[in-house]
Short mmCIF file of C-alpha atoms in Angstrom, two decimals:
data_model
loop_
_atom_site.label_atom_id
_atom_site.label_comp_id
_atom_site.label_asym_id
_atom_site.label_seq_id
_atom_site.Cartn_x
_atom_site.Cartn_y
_atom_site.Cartn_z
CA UNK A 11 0.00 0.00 0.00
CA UNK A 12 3.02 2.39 0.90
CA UNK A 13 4.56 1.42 -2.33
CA UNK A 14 1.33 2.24 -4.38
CA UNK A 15 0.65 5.95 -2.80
CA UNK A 16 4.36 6.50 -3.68
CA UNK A 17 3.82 5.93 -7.19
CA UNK A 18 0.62 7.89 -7.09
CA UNK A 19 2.15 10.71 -5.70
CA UNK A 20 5.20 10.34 -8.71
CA UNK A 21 2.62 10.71 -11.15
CA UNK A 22 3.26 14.68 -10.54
CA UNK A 23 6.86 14.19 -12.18
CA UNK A 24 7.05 13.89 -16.08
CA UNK A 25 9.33 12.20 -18.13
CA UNK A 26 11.86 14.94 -19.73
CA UNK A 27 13.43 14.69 -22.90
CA UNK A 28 16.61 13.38 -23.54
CA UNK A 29 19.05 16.15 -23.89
CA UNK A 30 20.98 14.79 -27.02
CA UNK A 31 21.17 12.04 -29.40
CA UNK A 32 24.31 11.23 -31.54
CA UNK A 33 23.35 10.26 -35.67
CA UNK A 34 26.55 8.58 -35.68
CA UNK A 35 28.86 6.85 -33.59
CA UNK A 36 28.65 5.85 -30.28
CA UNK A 37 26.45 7.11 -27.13
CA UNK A 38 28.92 7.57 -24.32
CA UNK A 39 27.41 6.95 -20.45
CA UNK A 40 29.02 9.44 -18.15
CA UNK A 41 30.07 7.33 -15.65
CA UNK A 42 28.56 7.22 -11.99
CA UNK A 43 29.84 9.93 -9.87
CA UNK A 44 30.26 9.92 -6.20
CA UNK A 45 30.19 13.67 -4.94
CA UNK A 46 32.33 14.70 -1.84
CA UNK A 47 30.81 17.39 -0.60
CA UNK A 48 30.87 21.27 -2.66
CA UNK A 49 34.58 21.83 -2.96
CA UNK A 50 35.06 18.71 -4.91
CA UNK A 51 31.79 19.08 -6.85
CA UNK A 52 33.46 21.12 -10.27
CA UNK A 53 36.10 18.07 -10.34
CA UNK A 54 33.24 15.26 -9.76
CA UNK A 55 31.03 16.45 -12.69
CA UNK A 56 32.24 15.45 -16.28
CA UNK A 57 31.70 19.05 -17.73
CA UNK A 58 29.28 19.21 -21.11
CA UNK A 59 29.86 20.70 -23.98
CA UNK A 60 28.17 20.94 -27.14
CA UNK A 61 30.30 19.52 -30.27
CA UNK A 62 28.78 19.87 -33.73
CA UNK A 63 25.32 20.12 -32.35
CA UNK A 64 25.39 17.04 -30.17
CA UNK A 65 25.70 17.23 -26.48
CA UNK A 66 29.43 15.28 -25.28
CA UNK A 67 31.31 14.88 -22.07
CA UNK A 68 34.85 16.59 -21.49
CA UNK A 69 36.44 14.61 -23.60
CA UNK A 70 34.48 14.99 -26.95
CA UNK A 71 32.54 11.86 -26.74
CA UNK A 72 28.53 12.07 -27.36
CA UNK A 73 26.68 11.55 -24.32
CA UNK A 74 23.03 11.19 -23.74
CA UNK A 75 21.33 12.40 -20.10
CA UNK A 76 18.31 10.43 -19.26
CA UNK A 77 16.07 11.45 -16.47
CA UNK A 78 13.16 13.36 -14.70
CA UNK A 79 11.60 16.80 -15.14
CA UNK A 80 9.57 17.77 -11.62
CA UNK A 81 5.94 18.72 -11.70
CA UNK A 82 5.73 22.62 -11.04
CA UNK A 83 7.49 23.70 -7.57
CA UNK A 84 4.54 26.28 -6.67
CA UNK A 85 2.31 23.42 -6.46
CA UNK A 86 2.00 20.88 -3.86
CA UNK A 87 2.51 18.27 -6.01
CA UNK A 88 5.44 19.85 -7.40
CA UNK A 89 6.98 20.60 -4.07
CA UNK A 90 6.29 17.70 -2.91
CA UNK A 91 9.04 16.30 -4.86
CA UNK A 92 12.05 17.84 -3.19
CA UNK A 93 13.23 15.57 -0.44
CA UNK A 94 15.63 12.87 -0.06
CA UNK A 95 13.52 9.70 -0.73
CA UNK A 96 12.71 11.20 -3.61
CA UNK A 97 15.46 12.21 -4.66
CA UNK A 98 17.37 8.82 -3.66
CA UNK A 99 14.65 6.57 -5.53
CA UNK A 100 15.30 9.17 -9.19
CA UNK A 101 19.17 8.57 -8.52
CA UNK A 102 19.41 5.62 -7.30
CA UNK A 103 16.32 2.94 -8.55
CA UNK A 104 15.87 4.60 -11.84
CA UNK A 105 19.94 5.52 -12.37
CA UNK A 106 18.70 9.20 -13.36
CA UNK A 107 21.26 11.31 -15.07
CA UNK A 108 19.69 14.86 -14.35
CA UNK A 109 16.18 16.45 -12.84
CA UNK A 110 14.73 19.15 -14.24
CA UNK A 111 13.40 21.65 -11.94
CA UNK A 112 10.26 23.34 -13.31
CA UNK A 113 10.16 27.17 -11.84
CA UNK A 114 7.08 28.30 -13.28
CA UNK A 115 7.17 32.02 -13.49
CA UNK A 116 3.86 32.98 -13.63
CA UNK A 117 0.59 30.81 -12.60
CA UNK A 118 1.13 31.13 -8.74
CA UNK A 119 4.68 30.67 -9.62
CA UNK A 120 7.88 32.80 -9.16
CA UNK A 121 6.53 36.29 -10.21
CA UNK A 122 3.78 35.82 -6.92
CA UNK A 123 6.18 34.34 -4.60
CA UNK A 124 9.62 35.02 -5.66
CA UNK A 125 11.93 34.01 -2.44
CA UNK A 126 9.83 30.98 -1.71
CA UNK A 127 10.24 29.81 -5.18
CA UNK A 128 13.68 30.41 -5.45
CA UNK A 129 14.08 28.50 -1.90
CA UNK A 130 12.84 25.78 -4.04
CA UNK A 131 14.71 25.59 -6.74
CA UNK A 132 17.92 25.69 -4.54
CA UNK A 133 16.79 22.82 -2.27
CA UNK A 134 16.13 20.72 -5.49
CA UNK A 135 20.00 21.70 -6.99
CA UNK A 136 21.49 20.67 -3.31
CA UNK A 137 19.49 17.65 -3.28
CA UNK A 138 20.48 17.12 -7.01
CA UNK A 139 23.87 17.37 -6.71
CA UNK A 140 24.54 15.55 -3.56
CA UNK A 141 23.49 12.30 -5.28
CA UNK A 142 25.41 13.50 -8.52
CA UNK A 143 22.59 14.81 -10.83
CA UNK A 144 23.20 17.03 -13.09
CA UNK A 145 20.26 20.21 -12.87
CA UNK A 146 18.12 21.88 -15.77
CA UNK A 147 17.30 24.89 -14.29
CA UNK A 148 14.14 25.64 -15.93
CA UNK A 149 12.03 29.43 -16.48
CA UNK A 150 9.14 27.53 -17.58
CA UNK A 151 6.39 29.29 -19.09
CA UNK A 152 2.78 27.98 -20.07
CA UNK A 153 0.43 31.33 -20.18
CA UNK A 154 1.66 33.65 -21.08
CA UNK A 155 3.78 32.09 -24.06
CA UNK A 156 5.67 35.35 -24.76
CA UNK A 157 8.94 35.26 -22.90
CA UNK A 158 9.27 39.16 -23.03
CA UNK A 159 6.18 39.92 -21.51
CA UNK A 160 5.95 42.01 -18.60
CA UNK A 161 5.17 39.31 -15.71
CA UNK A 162 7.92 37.48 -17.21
CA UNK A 163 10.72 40.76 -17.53
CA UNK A 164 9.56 42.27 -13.64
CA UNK A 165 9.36 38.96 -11.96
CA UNK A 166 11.25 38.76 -8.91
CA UNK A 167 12.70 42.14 -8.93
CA UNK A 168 10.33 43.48 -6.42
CA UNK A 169 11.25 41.57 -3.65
CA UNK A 170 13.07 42.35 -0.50
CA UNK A 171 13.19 39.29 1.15
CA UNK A 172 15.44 37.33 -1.17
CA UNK A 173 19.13 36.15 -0.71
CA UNK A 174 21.49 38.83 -0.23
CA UNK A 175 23.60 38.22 -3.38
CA UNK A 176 20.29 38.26 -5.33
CA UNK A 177 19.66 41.66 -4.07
CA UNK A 178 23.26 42.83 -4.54
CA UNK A 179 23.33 41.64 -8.28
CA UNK A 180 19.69 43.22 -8.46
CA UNK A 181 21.07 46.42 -6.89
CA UNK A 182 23.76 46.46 -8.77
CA UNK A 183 22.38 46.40 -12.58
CA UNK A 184 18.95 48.32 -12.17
CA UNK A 185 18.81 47.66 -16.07
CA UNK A 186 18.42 43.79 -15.78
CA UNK A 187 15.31 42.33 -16.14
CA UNK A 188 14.14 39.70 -13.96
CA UNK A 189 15.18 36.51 -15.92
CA UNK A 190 18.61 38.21 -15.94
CA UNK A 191 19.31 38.74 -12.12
CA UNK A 192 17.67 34.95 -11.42
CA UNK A 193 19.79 33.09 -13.88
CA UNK A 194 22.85 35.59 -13.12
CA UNK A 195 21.98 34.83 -9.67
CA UNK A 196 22.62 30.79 -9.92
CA UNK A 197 25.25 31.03 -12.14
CA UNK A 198 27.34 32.83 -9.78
CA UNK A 199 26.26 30.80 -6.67
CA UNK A 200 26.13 26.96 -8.89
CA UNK A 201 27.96 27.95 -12.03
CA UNK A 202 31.17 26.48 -10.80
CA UNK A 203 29.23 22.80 -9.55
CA UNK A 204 29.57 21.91 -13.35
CA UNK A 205 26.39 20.38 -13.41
CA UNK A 206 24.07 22.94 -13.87
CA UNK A 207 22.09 23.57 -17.20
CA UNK A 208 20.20 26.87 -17.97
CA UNK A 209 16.99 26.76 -19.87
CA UNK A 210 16.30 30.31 -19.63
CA UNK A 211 12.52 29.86 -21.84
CA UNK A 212 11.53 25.98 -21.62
CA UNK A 213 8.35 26.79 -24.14
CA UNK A 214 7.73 29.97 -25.80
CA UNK A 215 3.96 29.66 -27.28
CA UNK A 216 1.45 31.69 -29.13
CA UNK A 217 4.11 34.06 -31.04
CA UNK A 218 3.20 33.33 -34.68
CA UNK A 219 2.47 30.71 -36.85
CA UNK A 220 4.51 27.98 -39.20
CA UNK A 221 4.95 30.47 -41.91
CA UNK A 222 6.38 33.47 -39.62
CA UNK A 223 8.62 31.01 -37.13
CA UNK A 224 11.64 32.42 -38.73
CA UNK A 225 10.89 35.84 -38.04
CA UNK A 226 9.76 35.41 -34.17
CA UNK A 227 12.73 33.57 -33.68
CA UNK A 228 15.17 36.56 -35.32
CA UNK A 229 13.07 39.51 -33.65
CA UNK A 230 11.81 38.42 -30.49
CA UNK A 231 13.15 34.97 -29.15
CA UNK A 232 17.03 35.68 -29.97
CA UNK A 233 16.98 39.02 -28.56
CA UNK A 234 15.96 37.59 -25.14
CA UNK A 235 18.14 34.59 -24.89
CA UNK A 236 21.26 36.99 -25.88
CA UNK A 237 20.03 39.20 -23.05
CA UNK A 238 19.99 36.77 -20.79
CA UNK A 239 22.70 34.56 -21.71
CA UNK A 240 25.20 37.42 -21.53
CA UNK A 241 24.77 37.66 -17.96
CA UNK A 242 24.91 33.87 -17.90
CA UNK A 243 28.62 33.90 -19.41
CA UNK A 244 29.18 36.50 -16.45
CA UNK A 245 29.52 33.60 -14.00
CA UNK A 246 29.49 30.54 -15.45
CA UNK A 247 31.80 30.48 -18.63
CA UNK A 248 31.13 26.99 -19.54
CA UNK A 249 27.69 25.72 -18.36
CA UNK A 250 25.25 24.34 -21.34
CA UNK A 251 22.09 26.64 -22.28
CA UNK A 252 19.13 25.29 -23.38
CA UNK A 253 16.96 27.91 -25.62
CA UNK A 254 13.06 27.06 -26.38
CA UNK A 255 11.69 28.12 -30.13
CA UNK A 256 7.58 28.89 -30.44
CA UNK A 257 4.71 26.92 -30.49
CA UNK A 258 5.86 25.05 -26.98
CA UNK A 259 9.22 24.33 -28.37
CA UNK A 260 8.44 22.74 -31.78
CA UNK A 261 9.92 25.32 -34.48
CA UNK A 262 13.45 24.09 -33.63
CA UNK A 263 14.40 24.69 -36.91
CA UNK A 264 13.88 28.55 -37.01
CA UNK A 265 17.37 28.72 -35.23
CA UNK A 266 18.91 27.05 -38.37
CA UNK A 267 20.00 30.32 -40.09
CA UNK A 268 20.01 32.95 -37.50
CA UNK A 269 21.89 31.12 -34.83
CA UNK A 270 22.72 31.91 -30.82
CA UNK A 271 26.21 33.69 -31.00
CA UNK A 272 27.63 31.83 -27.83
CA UNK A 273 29.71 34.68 -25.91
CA UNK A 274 32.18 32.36 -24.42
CA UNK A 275 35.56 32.13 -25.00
CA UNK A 276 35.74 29.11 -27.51
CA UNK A 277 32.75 27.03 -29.14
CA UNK A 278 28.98 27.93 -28.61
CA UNK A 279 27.48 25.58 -25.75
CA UNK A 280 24.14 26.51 -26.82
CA UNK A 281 21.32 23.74 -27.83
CA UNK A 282 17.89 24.18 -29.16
CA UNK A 283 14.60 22.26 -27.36
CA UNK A 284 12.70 19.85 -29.57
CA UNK A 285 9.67 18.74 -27.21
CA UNK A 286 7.19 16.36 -28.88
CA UNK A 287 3.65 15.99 -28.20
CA UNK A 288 2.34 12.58 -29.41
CA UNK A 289 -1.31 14.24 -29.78
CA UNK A 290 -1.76 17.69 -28.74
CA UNK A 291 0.18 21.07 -30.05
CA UNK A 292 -0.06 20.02 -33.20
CA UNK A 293 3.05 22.03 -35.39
CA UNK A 294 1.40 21.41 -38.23
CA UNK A 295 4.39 21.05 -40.77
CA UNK A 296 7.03 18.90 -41.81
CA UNK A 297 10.35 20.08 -40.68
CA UNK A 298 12.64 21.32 -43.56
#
């Protein structure tokens, strides 16, 4: 009976896509890592990198991360998540490679309750990487779909009662919006873990159809993720970014000709979301 109001109570975590598949060659597993406490953490993590379009491991070798995304964290259900039996069972019975932590911005999310929120998403990165996950960091949007709206650009600035180097960076660039200071915010405090993703826009929606995908992309999705990326690179000069493309993350090919210019010293570690939906948000088109 215990075991089957566990797995009802799972049922608020949802599978996540895999981060990267290789065309050719080999899949490499990044071997099991055994963390010894923060100091050692940058040194325990194989750091990503993005080679040709496919995600690898330190070496060069394409690697695929398998794993959970949570259910959202301003929800019970979503909360409920982030303790250590969960946490144990995703790392440890299922051999999870990563969690995704869903921060929804806006529907009773981040932009209504900023430090709580945030107090979330940190528990679920300690928990994370003291089993040796790696962490999507997710800005995950549902309504409104438009990343540069408002509620999206003023969330979190507001606030007095958050962490004091979250007010300091805050303070200290009253021209950032509020996706900047969050993700500017973890990448100075995690950025050096090595096992921290950004997904700065999990699923832009409602921007345009098929036939202008290439233009929302060039005028109002790239803008934003090179605003918010820059900061990014401030603190954490080698962590992977995942960006979103419209119509929940479906027009992945409007990056094709107008790519992410990656500010980093070296190659772009920069990857575009694909999410499929076996029978809702229809795109509608064949890919080119």
């Amino acid at each position: 009976m215990r075991i089957l109001r566990f797995l009802s109570r799972l049922t608020g975590l949802g599978l996540a896509l895999a981060l990267a598949l290789s065309a050719s060659g080999c899949i490499t597993e990044i071997p099991a890592r055994e963390p010894e406490g923060a100091a050692q953490m940058s040194e325990t993590f194989n750091r990503l990198q993005v080679i040709d379009g496919r995600l690898c491991d330190s070496e060069g070798n394409p690697v695929q991360l398998k794993g959970m995304s949570t259910f959202g964290l301003q929800w019970d259900d979503g909360a409920w998540a982030l303790n250590d039996k969960v946490f144990d069972v995703i790392a440890d019975d299922w051999q999870s490679d990563f969690i995704r932590l869903a921060m929804y911005v806006t529907e009773t999310g981040y932009a209504d309750n900023p430090a709580l929120i945030l107090s979330r998403v940190e528990k679920g990165i300690e928990l994370a990487t003291a089993r040796g996950l790696y962490v999507i960091v997710d800005w995950h949007m549902l309504s409104p779909g438009d990343p540069t709206d408002e509620r999206y650009l003023t969330a979190g600035l507001a606030a007095d009662d958050m962490p004091e180097a979250f007010l300091a960076l805050r303070d200290a660039n009253p021209g950032w919006t509020g996706p900047q200071v969050f993700f500017a915010y973890i990448a100075q405090k995690y950025g050096n873990t090595g096992n921290i993703l950004y997904e700065p826009a999990n699923e832009p929606n409602g921007l345009g159809g098929q036939d202008e995908r290439f233009e929302v992309w060039s005028a109002k999705l790239k803008p934003y993720f090179d605003s918010v990326i820059s900061v990014i690179r401030m603190y954490d000069k080698d962590g992977v970014i995942i960006c979103g493309t419209d119509n929940w993350s479906q027009y992945v090919d409007a990056p094709k000709d107008d790519p992410i210019d990656d500010p980093r010293d070296g190659d772009d570690r920069v990857m575009y979301a694909m999410h499929f939906y076996s029978g809702t948000h229809d795109a509608g088109y064949d890919y080119e």
